[in-house]
CSV table of C-alpha atoms in Angstrom, one decimal:
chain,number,residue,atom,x,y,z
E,1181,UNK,CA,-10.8,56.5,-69.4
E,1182,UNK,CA,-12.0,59.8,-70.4
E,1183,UNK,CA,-9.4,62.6,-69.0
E,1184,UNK,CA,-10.8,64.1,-66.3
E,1185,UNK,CA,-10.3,67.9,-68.2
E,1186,UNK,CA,-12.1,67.3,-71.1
E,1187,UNK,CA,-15.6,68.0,-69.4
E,1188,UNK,CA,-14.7,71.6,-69.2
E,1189,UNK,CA,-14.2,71.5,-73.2
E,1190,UNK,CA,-15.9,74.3,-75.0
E,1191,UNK,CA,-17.9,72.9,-77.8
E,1192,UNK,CA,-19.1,75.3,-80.5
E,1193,UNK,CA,-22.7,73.7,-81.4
E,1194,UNK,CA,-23.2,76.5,-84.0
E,1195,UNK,CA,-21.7,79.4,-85.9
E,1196,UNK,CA,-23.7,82.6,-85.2
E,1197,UNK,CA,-20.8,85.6,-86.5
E,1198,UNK,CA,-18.0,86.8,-87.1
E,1199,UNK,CA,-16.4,89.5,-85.0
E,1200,UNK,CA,-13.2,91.2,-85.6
E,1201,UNK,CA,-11.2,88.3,-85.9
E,1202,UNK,CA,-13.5,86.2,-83.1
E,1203,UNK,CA,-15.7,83.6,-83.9
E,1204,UNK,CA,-19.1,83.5,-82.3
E,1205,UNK,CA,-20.8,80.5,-81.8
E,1206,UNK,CA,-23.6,78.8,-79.8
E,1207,UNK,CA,-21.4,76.5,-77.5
E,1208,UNK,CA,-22.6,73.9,-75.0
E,1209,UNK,CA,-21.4,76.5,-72.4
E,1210,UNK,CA,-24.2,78.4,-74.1
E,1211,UNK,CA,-27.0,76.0,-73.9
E,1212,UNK,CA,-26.1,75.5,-70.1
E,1213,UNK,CA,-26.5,79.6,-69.5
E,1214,UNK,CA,-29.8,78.9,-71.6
E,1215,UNK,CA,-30.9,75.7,-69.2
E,1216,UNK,CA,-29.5,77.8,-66.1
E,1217,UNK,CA,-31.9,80.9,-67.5
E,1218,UNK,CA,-34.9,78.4,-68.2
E,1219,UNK,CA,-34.7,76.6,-64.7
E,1220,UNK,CA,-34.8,79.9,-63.0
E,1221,UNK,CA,-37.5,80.8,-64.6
E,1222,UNK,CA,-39.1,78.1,-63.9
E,1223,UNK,CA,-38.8,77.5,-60.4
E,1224,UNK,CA,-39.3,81.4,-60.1
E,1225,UNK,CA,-41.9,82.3,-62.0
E,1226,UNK,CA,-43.2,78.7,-62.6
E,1227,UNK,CA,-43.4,77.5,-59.4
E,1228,UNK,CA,-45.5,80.6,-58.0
E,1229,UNK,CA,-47.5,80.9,-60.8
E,1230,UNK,CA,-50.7,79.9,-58.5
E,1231,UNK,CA,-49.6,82.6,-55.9
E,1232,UNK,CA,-50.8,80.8,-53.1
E,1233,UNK,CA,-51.7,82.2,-49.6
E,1234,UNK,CA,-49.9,78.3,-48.2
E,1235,UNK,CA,-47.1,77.5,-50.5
E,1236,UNK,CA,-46.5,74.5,-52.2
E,1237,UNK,CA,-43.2,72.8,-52.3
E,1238,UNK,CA,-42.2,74.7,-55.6
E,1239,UNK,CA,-43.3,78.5,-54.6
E,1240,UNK,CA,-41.9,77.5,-50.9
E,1241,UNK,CA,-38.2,77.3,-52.6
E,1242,UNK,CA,-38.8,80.2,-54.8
E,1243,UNK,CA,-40.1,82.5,-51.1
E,1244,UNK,CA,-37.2,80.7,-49.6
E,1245,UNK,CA,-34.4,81.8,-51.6
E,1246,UNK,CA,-35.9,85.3,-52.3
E,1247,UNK,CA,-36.4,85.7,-48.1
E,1248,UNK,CA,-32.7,84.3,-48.0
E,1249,UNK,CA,-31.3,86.5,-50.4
E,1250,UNK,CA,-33.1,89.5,-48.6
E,1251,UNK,CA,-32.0,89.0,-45.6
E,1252,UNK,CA,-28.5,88.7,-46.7
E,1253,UNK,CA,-28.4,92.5,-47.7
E,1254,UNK,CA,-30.2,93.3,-45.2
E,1255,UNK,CA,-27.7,92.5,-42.7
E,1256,UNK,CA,-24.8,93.3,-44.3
E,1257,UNK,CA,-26.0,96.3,-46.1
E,1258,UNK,CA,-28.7,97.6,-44.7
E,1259,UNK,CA,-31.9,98.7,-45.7
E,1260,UNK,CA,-30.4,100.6,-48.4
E,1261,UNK,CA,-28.7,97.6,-49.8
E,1262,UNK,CA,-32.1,96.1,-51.0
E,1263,UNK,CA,-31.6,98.9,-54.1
E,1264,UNK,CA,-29.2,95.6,-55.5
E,1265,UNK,CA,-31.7,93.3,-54.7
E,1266,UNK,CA,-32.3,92.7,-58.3
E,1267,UNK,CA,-28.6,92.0,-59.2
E,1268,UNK,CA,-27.5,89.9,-56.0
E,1269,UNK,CA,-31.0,87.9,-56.1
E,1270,UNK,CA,-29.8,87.6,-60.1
E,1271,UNK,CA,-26.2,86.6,-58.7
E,1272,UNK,CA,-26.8,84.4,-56.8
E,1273,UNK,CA,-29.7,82.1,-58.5
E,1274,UNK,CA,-27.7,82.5,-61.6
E,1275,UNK,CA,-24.5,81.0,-59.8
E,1276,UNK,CA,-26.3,78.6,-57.6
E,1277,UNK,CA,-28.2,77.3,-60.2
E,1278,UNK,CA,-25.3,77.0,-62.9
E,1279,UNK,CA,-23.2,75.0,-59.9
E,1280,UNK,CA,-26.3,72.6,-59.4
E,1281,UNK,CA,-27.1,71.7,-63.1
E,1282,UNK,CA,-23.0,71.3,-63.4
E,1283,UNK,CA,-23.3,68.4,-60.8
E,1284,UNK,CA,-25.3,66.3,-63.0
E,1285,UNK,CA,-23.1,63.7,-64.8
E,1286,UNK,CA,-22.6,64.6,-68.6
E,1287,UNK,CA,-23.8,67.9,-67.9
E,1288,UNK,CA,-21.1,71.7,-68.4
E,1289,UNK,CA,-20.3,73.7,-65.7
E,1290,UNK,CA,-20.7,77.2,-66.9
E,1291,UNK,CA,-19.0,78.6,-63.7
E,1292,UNK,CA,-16.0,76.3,-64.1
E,1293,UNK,CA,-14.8,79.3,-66.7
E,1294,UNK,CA,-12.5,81.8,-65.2
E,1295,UNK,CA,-14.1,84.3,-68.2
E,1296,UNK,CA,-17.6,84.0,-66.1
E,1297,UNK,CA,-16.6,84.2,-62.9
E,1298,UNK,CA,-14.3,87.1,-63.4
E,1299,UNK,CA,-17.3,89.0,-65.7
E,1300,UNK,CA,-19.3,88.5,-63.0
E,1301,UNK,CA,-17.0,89.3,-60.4
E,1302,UNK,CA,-16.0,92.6,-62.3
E,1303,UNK,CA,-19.4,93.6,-63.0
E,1304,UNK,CA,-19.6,93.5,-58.7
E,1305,UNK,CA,-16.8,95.9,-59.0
E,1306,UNK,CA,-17.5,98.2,-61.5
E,1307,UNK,CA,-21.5,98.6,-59.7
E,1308,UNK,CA,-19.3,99.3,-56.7
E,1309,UNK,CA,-17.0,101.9,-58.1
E,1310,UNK,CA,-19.9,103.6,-60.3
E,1311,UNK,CA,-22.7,103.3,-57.6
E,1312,UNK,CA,-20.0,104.7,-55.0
E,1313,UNK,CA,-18.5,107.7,-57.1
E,1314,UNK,CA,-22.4,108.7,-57.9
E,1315,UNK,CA,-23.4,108.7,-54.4
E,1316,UNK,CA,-20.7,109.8,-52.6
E,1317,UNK,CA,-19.1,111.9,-55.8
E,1318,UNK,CA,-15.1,111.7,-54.7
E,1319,UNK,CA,-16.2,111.5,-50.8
E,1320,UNK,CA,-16.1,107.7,-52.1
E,1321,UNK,CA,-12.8,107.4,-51.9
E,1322,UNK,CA,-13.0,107.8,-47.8
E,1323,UNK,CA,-12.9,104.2,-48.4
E,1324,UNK,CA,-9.6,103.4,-48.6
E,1325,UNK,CA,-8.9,106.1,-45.2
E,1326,UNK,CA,-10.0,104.5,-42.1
E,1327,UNK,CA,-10.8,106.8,-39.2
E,1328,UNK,CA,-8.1,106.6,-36.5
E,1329,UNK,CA,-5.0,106.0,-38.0
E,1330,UNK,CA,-2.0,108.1,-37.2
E,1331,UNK,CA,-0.7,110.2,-40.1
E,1332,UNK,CA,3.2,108.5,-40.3
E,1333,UNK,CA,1.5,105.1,-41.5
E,1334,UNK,CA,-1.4,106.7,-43.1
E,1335,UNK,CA,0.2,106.6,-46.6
E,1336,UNK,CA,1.0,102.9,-46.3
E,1337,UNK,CA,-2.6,101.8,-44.9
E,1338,UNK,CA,-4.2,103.7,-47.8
E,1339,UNK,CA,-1.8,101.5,-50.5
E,1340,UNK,CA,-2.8,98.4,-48.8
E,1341,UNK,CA,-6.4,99.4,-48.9
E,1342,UNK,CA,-6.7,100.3,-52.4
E,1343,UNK,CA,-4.4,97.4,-53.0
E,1344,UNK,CA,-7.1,94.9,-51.5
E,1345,UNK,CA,-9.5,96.9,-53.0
E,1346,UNK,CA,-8.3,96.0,-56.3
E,1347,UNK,CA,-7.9,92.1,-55.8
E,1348,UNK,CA,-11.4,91.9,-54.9
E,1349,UNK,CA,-12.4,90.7,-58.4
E,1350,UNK,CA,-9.3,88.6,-58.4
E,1351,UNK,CA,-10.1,86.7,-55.3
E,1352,UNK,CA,-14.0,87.4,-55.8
E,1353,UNK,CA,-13.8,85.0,-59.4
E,1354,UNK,CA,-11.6,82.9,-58.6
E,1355,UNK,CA,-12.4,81.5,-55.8
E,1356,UNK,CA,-15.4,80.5,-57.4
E,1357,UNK,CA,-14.1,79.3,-60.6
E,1358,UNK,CA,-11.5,77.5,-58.9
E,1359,UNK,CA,-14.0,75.6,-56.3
E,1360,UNK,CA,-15.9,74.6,-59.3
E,1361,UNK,CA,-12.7,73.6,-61.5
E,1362,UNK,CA,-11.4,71.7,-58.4
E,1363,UNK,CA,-14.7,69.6,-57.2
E,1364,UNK,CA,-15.5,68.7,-60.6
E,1365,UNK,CA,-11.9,67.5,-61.5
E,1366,UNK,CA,-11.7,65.4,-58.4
E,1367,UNK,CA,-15.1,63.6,-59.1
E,1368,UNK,CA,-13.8,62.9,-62.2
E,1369,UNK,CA,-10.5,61.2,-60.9
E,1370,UNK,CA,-12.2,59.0,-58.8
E,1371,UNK,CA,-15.4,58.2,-61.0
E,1372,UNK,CA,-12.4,57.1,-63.5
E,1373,UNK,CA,-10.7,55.1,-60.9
E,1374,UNK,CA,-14.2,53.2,-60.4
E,1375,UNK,CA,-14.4,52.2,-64.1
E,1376,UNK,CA,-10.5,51.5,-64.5
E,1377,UNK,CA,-10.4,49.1,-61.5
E,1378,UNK,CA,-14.3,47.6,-62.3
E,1379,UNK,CA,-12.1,46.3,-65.9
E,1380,UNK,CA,-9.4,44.6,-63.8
E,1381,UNK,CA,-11.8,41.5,-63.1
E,1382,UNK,CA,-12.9,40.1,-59.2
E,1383,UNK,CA,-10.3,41.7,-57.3
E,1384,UNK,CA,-10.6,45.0,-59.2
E,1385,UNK,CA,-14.3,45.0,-59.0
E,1386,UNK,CA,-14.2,45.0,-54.7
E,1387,UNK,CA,-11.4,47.5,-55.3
E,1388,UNK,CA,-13.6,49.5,-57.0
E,1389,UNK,CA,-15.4,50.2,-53.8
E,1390,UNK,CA,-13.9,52.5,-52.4
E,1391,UNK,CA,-13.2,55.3,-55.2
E,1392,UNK,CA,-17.4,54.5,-55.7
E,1393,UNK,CA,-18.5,55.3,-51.8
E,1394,UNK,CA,-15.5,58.2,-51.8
E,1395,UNK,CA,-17.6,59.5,-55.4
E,1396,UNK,CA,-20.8,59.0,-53.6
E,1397,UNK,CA,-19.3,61.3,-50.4
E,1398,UNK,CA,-17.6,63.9,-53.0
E,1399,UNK,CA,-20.8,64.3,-54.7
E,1400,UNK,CA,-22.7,65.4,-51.5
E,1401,UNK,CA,-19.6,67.7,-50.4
E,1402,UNK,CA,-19.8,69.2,-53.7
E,1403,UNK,CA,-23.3,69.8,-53.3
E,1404,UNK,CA,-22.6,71.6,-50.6
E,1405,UNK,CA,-20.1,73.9,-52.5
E,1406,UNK,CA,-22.1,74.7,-55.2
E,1407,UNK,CA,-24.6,76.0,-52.8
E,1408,UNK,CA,-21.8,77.4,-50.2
E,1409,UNK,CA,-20.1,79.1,-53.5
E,1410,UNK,CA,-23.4,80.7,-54.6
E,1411,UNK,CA,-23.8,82.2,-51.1
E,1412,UNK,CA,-20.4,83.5,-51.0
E,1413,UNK,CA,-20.4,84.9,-54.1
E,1414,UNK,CA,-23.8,86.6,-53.3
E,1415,UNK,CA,-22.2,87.8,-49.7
E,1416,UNK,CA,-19.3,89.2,-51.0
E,1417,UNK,CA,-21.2,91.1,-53.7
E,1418,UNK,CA,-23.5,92.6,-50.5
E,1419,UNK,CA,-20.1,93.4,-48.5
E,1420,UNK,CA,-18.8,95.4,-51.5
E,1421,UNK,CA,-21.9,97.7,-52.5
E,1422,UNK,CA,-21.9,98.4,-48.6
E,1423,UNK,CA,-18.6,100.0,-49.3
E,1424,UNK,CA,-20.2,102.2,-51.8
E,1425,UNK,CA,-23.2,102.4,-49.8
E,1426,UNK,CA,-21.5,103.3,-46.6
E,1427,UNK,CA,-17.5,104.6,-47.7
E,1428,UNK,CA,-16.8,106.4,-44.1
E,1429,UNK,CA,-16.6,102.8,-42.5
W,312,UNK,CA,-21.4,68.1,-85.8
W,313,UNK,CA,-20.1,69.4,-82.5
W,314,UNK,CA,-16.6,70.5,-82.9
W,315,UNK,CA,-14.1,71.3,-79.9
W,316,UNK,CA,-12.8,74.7,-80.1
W,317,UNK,CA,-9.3,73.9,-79.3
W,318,UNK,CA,-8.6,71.3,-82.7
W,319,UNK,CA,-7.3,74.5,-84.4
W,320,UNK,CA,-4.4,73.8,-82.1
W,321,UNK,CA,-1.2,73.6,-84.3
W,322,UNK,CA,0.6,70.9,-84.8
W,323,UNK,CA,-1.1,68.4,-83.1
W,324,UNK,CA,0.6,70.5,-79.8
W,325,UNK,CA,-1.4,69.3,-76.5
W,326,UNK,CA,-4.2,72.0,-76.4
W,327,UNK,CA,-4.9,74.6,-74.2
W,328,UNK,CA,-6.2,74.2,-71.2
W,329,UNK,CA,-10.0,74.7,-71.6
W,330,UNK,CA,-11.1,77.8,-69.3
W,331,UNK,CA,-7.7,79.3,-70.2
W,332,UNK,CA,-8.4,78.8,-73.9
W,333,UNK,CA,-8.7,82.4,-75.2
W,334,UNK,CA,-10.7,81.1,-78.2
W,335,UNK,CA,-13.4,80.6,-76.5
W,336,UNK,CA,-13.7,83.8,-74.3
W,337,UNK,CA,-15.3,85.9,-76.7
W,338,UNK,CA,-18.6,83.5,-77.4
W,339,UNK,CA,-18.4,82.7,-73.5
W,340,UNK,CA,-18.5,86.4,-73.1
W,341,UNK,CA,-21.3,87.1,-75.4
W,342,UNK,CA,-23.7,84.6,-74.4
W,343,UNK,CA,-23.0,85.3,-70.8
W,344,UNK,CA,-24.0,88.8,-71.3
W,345,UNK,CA,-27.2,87.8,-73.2
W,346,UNK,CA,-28.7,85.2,-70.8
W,347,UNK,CA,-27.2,87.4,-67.4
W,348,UNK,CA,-29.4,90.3,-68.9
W,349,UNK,CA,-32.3,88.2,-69.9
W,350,UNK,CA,-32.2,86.8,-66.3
W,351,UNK,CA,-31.7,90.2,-64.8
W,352,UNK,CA,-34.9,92.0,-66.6
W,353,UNK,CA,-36.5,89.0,-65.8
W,354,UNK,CA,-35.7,88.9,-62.0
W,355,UNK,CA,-36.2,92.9,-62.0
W,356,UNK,CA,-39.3,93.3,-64.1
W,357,UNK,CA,-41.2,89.7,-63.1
W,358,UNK,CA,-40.1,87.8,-60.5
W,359,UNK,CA,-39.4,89.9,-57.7
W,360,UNK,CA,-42.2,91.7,-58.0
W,361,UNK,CA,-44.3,88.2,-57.7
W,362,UNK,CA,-42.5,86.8,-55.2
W,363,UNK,CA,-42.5,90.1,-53.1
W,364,UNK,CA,-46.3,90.6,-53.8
W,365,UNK,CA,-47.2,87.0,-52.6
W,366,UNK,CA,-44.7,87.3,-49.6
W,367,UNK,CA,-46.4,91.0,-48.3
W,368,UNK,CA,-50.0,89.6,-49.1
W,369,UNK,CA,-49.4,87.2,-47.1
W,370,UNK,CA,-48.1,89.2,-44.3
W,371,UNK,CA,-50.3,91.5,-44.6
W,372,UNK,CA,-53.4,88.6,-44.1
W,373,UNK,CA,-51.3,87.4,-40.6
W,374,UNK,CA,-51.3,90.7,-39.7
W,375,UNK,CA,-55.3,91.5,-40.4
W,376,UNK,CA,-56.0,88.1,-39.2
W,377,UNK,CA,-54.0,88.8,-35.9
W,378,UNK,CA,-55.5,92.7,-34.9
W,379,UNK,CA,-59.1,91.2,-36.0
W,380,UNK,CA,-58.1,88.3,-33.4
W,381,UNK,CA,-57.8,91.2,-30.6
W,382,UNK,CA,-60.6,93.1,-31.7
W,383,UNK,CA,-62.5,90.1,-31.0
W,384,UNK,CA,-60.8,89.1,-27.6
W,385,UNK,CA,-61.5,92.5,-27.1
W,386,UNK,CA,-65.4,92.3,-27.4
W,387,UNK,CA,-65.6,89.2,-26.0
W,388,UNK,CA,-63.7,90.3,-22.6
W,389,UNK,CA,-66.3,93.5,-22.5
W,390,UNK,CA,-69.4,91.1,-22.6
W,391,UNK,CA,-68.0,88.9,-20.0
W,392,UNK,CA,-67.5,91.9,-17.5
W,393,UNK,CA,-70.5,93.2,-18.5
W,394,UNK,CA,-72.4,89.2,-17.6
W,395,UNK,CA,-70.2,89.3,-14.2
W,396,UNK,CA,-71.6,93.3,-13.9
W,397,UNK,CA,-75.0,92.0,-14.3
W,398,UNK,CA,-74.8,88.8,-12.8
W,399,UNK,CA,-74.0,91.1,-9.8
W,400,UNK,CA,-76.8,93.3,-10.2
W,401,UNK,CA,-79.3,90.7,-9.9
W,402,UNK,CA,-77.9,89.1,-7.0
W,403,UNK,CA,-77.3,92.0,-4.7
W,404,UNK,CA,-81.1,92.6,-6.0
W,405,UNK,CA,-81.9,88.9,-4.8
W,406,UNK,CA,-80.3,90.0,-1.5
W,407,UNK,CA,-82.4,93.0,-1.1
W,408,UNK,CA,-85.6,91.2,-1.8
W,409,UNK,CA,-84.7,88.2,0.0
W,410,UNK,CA,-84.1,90.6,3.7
W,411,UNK,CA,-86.9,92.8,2.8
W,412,UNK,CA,-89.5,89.6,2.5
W,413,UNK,CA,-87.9,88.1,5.4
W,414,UNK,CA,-88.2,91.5,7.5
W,415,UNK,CA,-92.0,91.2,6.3
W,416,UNK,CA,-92.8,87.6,7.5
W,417,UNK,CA,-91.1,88.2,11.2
W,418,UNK,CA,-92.9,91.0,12.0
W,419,UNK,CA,-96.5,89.6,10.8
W,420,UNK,CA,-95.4,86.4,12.6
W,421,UNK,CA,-94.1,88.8,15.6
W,422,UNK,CA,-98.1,90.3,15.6
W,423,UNK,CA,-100.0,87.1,15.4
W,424,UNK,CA,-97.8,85.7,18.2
W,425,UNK,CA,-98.8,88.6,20.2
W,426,UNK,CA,-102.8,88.8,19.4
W,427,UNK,CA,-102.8,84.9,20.2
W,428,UNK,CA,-101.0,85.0,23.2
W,429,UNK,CA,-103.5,88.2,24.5
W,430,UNK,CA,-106.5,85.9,23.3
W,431,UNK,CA,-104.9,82.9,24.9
W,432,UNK,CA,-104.4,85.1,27.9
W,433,UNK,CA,-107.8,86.1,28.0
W,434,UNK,CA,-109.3,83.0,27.8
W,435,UNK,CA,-107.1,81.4,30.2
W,436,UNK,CA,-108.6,84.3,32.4
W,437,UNK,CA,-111.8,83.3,31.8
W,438,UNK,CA,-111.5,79.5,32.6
W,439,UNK,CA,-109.6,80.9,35.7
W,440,UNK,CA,-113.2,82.7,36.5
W,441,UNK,CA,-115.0,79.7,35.6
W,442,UNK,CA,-113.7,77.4,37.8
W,443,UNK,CA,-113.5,79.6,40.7
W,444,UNK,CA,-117.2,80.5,40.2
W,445,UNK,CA,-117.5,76.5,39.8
W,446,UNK,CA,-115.5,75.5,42.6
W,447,UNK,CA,-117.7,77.6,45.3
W,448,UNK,CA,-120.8,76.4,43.5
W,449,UNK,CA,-119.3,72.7,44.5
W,450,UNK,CA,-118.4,73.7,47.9
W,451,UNK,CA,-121.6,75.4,48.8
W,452,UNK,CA,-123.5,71.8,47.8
W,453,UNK,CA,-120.4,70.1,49.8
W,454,UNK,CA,-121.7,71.9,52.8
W,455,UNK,CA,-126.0,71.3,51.7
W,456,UNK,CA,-125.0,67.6,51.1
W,457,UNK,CA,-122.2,67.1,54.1
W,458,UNK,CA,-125.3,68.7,56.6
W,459,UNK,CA,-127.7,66.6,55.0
W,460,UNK,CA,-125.9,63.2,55.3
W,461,UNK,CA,-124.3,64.1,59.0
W,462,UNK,CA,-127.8,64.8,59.7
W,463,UNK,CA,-129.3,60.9,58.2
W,464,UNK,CA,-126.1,59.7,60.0
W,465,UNK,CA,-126.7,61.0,63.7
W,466,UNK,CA,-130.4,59.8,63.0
W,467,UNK,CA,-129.0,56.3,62.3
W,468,UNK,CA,-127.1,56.5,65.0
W,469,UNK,CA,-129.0,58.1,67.8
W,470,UNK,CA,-132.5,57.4,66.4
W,471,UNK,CA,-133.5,60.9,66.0
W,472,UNK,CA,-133.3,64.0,64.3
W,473,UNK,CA,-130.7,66.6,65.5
W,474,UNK,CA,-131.8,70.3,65.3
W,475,UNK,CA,-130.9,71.4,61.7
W,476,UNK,CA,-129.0,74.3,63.2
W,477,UNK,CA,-126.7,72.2,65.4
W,478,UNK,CA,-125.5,69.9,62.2
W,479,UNK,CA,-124.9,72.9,59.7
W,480,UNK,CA,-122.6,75.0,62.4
W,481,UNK,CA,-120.7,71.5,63.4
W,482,UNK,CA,-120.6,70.8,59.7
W,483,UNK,CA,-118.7,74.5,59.4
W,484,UNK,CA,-116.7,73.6,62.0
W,485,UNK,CA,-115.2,70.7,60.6
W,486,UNK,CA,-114.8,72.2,57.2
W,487,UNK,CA,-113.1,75.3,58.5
W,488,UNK,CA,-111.0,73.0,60.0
């Protein structure tokens, strides 16, 4: 039985450089950014390449996720939000479509990597923080001083607000990496417990059952996840740059 | 061929868990940024713009499609008050010429009543005359012939002749009477 950790092994496929001490190579992690890249593209660019008036089934899921993605900003950042567009539309395919290609058996989960996640994650932050200081100049920092609050307990509201502030990237990458991590460990435990009882003759084979329908169940859950992860991932990101959109709360 | 990035372990010691295996982070890191910039530029530059250009055409055809939709409600409501306006017109016309002709009629029938009746009237007169005139003509013989057979009765009778005179003022008698 395979150990149910290996499938997040990092295989170097090829050597490209050398960089201070670091080793570059093309790994399968790699390949899977490329496939994730290449889908995109595909169903993106591919699937509206006849820029029909009545969609087909392709160009329907590329309008639907771009009218998704849309709204999302637009509700929770406003009109001005859609200046991301770009990056949370990039976001979220990129996430959502790395978390679905992960589900296939045999295939890497590029978001099961803390090192993604939190790049991703602190790129969200640092667009924050840049985009907020540039628009707002230090009128940014208004952020962490809500309206209202009595000046005695001022000083401790402001710590815990630029304390949350600064586990955003924390809690905004791992929560993702660790969904991923999680969903594709458990499948593994149970699609192991399917082949080790299948070996233990009759008995084992009707006892096998039960791991297979609970894989079959885990499978759809985790579709779900990838998906829900995407989204939250993408929600987040439109919560934080209406922080630097709108500091004064 | 494909080599796992954690056999450098020493030792044989269990390796490193893999996303926690800081070997790997710097190729992770570099292909990340690669493909998440490719995919950017080509989200930025290319496919929002196509998607958001097939999305507002399309609106944009809903929304032509819809106000040319009222413009043509719009002319078709005019012409059907302007069919009722004249469907009005011609009826209230119909009307009009309908009393007027009727009006007509009446009073022509009104005057050849009235010239028929005074003909009628006249020759109702007439006749009146006629028979009048007639009736004495009748009498007067009643009185030649009534003299004329008292006179061949008395002579039957009596044998002979009574004076003429005698018979004609006996035969006014009786017809006075």
């Amino acid at each position: 039985m395979a150990d149910p950790i290996s499938q997040f092994e990092i295989k170097n496929l090829v050597k490209i450089a050398e960089i201070g001490g670091s080793e570059i190579h093309f790994t399968n992690s790699a390949l899977f950014m490329a496939i994730t890249v290449v889908g995109i593209w595909a169903l993106l660019v591919g699937g509206t390449s006849a820029r029909a008036l009545i969609p087909g089934r392709l160009q329907s899921i590329a309008e639907l996720s771009y009218e998704f993605v849309a709204n999302t900003i637009q509700s929770t950042a406003g009109k001005e939000g859609m200046r991301f567009f770009p990056l949370v539309f990039t976001l979220f395919m990129f996430i959502l479509v790395a978390n679905m290609i992960g589900l296939v058996p045999g295939t890497f989960t590029v978001t099961s990597h803390i090192v993604v996640t939190a790049s991703l994650a602190l790129l969200v932050f640092f667009t924050v923080i840049f985009y907020g200081l540039y628009k707002h100049g230090l009128g940014f920092f208004r952020l962490f001083v809500p309206h209202g609050i009595p000046i005695y307990i001022l000083p401790l509201i402001v710590f815990i607000e630029v304390l949350s502030f600064l586990s955003r990237p924390i809690s905004h990458s791992v929560r993702l990496f660790a969904n991923m991590l999680a969903g594709h460990i458990t499948l593994k435990v149970f699609a192991g417990f399917v082949t080790l009882l299948g070996g233990l003759g009759i008995a084992g084979v009707i006892g096998a059952a039960l791991p297979l329908i609970l894989v079959v169940a885990l499978t759809a859950l985790e579709l779900l996840v990838a998906f829900l992860q995407a989204y939250v991932f993408a929600i987040l990101t439109c919560i934080y740059l209406n922080d630097a959109i709108h500091p004064g709360h | 061929m494909a080599t796992s990035a954690h056999t450098s372990a020493p030792g044989g010691a269990k390796p490193p868990f893999p996303p926690f295996n800081k070997d790997t982070f710097a190729s992770q890191l570099v292909w990340l940024a690669i493909f998440f910039v490719a995919l950017y530029v080509l989200m930025w530059k290319v496919a929002i713009p196509r998607i958001g250009g097939i999305v507002e055409a399309r609106r944009e055809r809903v929304e032509g499609d819809l106000t040319e939709a009222a413009r043509l409600k719009e002319q078709s409501d005019a012409a059907l008050k302007a069919y009722e306006q004249s469907l009005a017109d011609a009826r209230a016309r119909a009307q009009a010429l309908a009393n007027e002709t009727r009006d007509r009629l009446n009073a022509e029938a009104e005057e050849r009543r009235k010239k028929l009746e005074a003909e009628l009237n006249a020759r109702l007169a007439d006749a009146e005359k006629t028979i009048a005139a007639t009736k004495a003509a009748a009498m007067a013989n009643v009185r030649g012939i009534a003299t004329e057979t008292a006179g061949a009765i008395v002579q039957r009778l009596v044998g002979a002749a009574p004076a003429a005179k005698t018979v004609e003022d006996a035969v006014s008698d009786v017809l006075k009477g």
